mmCIF file of C-alpha atoms and ligand atoms in Angstrom:
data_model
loop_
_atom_site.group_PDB
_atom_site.id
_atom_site.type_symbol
_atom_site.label_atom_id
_atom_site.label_comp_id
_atom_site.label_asym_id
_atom_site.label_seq_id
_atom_site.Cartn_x
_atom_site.Cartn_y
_atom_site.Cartn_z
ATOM 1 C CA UNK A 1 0.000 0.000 0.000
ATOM 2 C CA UNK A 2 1.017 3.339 -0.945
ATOM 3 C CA UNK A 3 0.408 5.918 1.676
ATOM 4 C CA UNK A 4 1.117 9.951 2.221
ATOM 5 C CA UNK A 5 0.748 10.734 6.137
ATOM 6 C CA UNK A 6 -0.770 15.055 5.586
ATOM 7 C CA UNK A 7 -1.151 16.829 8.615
ATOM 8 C CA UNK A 8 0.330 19.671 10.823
ATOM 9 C CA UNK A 9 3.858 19.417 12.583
ATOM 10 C CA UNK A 10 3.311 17.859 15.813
ATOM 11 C CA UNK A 11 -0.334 15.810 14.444
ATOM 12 C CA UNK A 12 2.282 12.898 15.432
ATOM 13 C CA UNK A 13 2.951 11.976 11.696
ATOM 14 C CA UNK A 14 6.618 9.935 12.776
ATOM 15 C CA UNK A 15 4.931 7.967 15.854
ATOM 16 C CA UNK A 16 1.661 6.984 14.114
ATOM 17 C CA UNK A 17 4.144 6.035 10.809
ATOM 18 C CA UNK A 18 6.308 4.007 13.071
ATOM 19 C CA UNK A 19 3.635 2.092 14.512
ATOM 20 C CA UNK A 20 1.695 1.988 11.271
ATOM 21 C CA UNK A 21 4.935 0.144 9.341
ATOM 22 C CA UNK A 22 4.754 -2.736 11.871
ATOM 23 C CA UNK A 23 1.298 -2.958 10.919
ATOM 24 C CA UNK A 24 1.832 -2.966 7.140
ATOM 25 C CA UNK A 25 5.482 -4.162 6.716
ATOM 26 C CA UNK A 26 6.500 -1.129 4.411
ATOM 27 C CA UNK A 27 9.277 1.431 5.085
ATOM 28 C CA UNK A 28 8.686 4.828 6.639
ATOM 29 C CA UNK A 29 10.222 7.223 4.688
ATOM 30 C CA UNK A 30 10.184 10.554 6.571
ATOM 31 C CA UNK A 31 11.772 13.559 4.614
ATOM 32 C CA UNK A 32 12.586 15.167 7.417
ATOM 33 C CA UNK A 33 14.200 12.638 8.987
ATOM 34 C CA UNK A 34 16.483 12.319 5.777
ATOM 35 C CA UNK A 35 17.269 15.561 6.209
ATOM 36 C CA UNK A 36 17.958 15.495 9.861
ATOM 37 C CA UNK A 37 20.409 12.874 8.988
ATOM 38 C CA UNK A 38 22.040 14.655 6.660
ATOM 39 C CA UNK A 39 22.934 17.207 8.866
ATOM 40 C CA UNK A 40 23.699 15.455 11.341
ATOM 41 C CA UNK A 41 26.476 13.909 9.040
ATOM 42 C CA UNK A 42 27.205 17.072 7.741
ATOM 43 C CA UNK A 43 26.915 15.961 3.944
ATOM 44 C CA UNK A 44 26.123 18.812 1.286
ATOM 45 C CA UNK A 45 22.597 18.567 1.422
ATOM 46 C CA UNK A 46 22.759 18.718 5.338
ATOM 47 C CA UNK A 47 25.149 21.641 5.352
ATOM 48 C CA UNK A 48 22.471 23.413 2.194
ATOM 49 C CA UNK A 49 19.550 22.646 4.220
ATOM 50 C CA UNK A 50 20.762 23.162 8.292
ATOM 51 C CA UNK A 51 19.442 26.597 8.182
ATOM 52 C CA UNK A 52 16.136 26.501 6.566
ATOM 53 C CA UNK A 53 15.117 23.509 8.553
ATOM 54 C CA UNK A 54 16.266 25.461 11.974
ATOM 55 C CA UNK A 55 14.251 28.174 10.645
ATOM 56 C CA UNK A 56 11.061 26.188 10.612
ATOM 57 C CA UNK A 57 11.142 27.232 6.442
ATOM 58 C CA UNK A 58 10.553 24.315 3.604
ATOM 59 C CA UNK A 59 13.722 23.703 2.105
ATOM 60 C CA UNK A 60 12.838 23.820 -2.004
ATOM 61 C CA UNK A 61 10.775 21.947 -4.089
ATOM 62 C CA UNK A 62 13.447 20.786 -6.523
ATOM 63 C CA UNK A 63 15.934 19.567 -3.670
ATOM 64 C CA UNK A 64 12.921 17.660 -1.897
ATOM 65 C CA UNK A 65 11.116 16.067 -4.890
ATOM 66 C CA UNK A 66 14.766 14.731 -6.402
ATOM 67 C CA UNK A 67 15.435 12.823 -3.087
ATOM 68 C CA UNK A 68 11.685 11.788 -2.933
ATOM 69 C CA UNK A 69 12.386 10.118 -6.305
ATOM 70 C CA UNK A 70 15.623 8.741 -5.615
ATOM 71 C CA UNK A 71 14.206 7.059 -2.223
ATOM 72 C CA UNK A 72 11.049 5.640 -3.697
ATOM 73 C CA UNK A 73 12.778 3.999 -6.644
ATOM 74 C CA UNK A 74 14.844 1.940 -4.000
ATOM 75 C CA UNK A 75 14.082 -1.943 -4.153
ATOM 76 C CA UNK A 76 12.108 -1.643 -0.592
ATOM 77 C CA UNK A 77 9.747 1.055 -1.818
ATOM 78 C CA UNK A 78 8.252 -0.851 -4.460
ATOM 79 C CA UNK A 79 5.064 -3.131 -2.832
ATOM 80 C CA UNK A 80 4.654 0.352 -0.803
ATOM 81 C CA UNK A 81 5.899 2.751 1.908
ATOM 82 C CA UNK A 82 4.423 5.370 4.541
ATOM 83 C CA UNK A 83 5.459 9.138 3.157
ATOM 84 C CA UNK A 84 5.610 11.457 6.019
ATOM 85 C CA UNK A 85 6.228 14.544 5.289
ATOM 86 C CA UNK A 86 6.363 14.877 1.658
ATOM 87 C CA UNK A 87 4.022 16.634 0.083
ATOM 88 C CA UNK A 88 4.157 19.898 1.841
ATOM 89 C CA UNK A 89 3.344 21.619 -1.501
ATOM 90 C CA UNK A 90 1.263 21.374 -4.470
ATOM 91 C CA UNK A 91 4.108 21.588 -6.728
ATOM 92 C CA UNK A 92 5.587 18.369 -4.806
ATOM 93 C CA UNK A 93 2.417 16.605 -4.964
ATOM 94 C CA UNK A 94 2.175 17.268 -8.787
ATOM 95 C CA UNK A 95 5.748 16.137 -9.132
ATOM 96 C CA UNK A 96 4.493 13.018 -6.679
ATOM 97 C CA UNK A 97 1.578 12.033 -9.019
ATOM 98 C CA UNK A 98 3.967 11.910 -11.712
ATOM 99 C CA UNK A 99 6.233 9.086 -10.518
ATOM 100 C CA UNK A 100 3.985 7.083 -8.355
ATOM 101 C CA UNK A 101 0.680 6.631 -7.721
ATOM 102 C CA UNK A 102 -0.404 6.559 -4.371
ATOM 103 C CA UNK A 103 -3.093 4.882 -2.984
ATOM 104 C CA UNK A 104 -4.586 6.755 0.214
ATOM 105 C CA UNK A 105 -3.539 10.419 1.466
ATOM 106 C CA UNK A 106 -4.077 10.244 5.408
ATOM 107 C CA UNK A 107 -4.794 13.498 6.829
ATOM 108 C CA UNK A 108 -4.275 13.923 10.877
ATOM 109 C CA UNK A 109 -6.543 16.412 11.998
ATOM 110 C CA UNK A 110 -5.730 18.164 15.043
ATOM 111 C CA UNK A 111 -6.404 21.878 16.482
ATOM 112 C CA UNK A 112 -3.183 24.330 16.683
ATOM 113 C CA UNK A 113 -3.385 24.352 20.539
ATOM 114 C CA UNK A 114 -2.569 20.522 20.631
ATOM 115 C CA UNK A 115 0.052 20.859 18.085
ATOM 116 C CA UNK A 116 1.767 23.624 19.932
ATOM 117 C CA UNK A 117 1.591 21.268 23.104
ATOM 118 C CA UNK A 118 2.904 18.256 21.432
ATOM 119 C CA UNK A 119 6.157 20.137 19.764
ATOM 120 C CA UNK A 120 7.921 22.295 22.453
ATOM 121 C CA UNK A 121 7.192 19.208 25.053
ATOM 122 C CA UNK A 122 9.103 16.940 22.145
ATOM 123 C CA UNK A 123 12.463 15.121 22.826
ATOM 124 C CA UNK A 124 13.980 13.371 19.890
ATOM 125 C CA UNK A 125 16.653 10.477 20.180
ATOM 126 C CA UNK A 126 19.955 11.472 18.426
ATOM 127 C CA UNK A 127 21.103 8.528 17.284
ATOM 128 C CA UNK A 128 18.148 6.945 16.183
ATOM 129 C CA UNK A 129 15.329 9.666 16.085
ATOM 130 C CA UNK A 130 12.619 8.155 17.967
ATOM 131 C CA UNK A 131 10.571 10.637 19.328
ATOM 132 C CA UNK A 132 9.307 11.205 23.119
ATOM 133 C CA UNK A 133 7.243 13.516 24.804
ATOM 134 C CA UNK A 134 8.150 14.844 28.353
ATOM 135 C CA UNK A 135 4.426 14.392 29.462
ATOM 136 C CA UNK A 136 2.843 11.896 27.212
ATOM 137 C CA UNK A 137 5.540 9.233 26.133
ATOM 138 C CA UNK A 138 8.208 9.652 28.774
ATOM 139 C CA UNK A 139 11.494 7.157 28.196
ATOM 140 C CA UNK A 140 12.140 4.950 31.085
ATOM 141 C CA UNK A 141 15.093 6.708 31.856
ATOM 142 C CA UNK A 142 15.268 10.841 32.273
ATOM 143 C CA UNK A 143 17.089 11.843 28.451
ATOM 144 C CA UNK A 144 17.754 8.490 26.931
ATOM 145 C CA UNK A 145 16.242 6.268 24.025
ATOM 146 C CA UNK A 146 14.696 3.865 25.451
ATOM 147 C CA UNK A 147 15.668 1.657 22.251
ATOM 148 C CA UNK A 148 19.112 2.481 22.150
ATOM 149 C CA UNK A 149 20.156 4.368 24.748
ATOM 150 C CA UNK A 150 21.116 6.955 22.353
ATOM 151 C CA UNK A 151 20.697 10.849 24.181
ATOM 152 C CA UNK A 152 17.291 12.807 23.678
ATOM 153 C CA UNK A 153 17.360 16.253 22.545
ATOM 154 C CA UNK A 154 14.728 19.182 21.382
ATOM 155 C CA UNK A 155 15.095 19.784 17.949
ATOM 156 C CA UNK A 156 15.927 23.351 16.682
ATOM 157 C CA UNK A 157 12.713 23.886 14.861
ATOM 158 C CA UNK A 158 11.082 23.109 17.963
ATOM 159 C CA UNK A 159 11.526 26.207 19.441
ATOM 160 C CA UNK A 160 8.521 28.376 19.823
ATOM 161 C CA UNK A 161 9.681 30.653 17.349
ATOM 162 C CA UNK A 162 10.182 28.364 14.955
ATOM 163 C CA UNK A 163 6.880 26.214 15.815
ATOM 164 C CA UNK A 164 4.800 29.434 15.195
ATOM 165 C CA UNK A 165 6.603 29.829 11.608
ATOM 166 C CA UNK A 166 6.053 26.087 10.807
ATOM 167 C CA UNK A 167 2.079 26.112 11.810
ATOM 168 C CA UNK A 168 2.209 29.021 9.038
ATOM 169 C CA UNK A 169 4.315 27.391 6.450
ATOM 170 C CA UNK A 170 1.510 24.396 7.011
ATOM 171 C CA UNK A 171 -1.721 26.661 7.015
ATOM 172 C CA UNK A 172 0.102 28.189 3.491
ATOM 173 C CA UNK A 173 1.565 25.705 1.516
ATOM 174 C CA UNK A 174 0.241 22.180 3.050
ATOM 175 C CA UNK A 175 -3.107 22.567 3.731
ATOM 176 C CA UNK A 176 -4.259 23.525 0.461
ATOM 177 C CA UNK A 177 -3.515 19.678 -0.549
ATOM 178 C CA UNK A 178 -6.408 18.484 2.059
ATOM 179 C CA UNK A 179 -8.715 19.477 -1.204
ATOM 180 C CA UNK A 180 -6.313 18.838 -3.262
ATOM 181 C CA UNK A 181 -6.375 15.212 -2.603
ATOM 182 C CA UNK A 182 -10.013 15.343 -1.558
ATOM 183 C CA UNK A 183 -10.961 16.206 -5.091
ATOM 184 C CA UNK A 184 -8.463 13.524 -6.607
ATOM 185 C CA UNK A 185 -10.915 10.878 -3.873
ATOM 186 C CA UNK A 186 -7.766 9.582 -1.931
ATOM 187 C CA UNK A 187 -8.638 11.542 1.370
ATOM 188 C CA UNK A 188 -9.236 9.926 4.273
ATOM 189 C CA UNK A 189 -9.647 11.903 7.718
ATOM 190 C CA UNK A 190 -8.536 10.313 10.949
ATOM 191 C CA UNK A 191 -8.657 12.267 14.402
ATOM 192 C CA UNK A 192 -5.583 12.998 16.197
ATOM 193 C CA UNK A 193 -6.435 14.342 19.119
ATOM 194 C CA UNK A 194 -6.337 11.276 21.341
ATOM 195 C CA UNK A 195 -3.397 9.502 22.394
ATOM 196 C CA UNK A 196 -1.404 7.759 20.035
ATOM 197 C CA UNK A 197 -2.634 3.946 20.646
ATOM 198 C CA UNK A 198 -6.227 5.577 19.915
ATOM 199 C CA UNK A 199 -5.503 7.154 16.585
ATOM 200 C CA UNK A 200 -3.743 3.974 15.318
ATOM 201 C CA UNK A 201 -7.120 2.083 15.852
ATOM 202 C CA UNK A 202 -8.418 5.291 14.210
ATOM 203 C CA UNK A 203 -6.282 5.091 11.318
ATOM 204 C CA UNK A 204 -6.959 1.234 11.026
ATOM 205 C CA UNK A 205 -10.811 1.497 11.036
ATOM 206 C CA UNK A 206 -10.842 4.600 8.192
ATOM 207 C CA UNK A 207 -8.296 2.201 5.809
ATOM 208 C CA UNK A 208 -10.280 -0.938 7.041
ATOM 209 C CA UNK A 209 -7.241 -2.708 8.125
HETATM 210 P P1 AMP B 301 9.400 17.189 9.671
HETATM 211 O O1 AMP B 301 10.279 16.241 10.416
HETATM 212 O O2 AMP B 301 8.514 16.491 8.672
HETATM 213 O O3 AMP B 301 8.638 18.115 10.578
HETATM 214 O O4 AMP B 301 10.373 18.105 8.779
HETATM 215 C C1 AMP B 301 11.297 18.960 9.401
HETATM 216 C C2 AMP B 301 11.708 20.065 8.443
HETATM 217 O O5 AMP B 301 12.325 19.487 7.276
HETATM 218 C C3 AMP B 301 10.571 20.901 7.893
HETATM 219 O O6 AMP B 301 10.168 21.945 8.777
HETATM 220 C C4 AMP B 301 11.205 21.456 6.623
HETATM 221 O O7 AMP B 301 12.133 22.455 6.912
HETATM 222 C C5 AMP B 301 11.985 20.234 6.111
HETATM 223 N N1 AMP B 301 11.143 19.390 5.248
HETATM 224 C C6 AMP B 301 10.703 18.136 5.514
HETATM 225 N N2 AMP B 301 9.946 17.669 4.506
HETATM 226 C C7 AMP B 301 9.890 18.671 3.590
HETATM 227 C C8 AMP B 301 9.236 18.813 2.344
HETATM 228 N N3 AMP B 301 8.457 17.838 1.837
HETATM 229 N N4 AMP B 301 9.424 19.970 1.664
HETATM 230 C C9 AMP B 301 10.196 20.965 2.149
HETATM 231 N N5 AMP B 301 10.820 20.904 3.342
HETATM 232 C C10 AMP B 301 10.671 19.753 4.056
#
């Protein structure tokens, strides 16, 4: 199955993907995590990217939509994958359309309030990038993975400032493909309000899994 994960930063996109692949044996492929990982290992996309992505900006289509096509034409990407993340824009999901066809958009719905809650209470692991929340899905020990150990961190772009400038970037360039993929009869709404073992049987009733 061939799935887009749409929603705001912080509609927990990453957990509900990581949960979901166990569920449906395809890889997660997060742009933002690729990107993360470039800069972590300081490669030239990582060092041409580090700022916009501290910024809370969307690094450009054409830089995005060439790794998006270079990632899905890998051997594991073929019976399907989970693409979280990508689209943010209509010119991504045009470019998208044109190289695979996917077969259900999933849009997280979830009020800005939550969102905000969610990101500046988010720890991240930085060796594998599992995510944690300092209220809601505490590790078992105080700044540590609990799958490998590895130390938890906040992300730059979660920062308020940069939280308030994503939400934007989202209301301006990502929402507008809610219709988009409405109209093309590939939406399906899930709630994501409630905790994350709630929306995953929310997720699995609206695909009928
Ligand atoms: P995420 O982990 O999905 O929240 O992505 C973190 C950051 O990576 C975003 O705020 C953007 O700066 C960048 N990014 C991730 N995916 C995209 C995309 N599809 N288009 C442009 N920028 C992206």
């Amino acid at each position: 199955m061939k799935l887009v994960f749409l929603g705001p930063p912080g509609a927990g996109k990453g957990t509900l993907a990581a949960k979901a692949v166990e569920l449906l044996q395809i890889p997660h492929i997060s742009t933002g995590a690729i990107f993360r990982a470039a800069i972590a290992a300081r490669t030239p996309l990582g060092i041409k990217v580090k700022e916009i992505i501290d910024a809370g900006k969307l690094v450009d289509d054409e830089t995005t939509i060439a790794l998006v096509r270079e990632r899905l034409a890998a051997e594991d990407a073929q019976k399907g994958y989970i693409l979280d993340g990508f689209p943010r824009t209509i010119a991504q999901a045009d470019a998208l359309d044109s190289f695979s066809k996917v077969d259900r958009v999933v849009n997280f719905d979830i009020p800005d309030g939550a969102v905000i809650e969610r990101l500046s209470g988010r720890r991240v692991c930085k060796n594998c990038g599992a995510n944690y929340h300092i209220l809601f899905t505490k590790p078992k020990t105080e700044g540590r993975c609990d799958l490998c150990g590895g130390e938890l961190y906040t992300r730059d772009d979660d920062q308020s400032d940069a939280i308030q400038r994503r939400l934007e970037v989202y209301r301006a360039q990502t929402a507008p493909l809610i219709d988009y993929y409405r109209g093309k009869g590939l939406l399906v709404d899930v709630d994501a309000r409630p905790a994350v073992d709630q929306v995953i049987e929310n997720f699995r009733k609206a695909l009928h899994l």
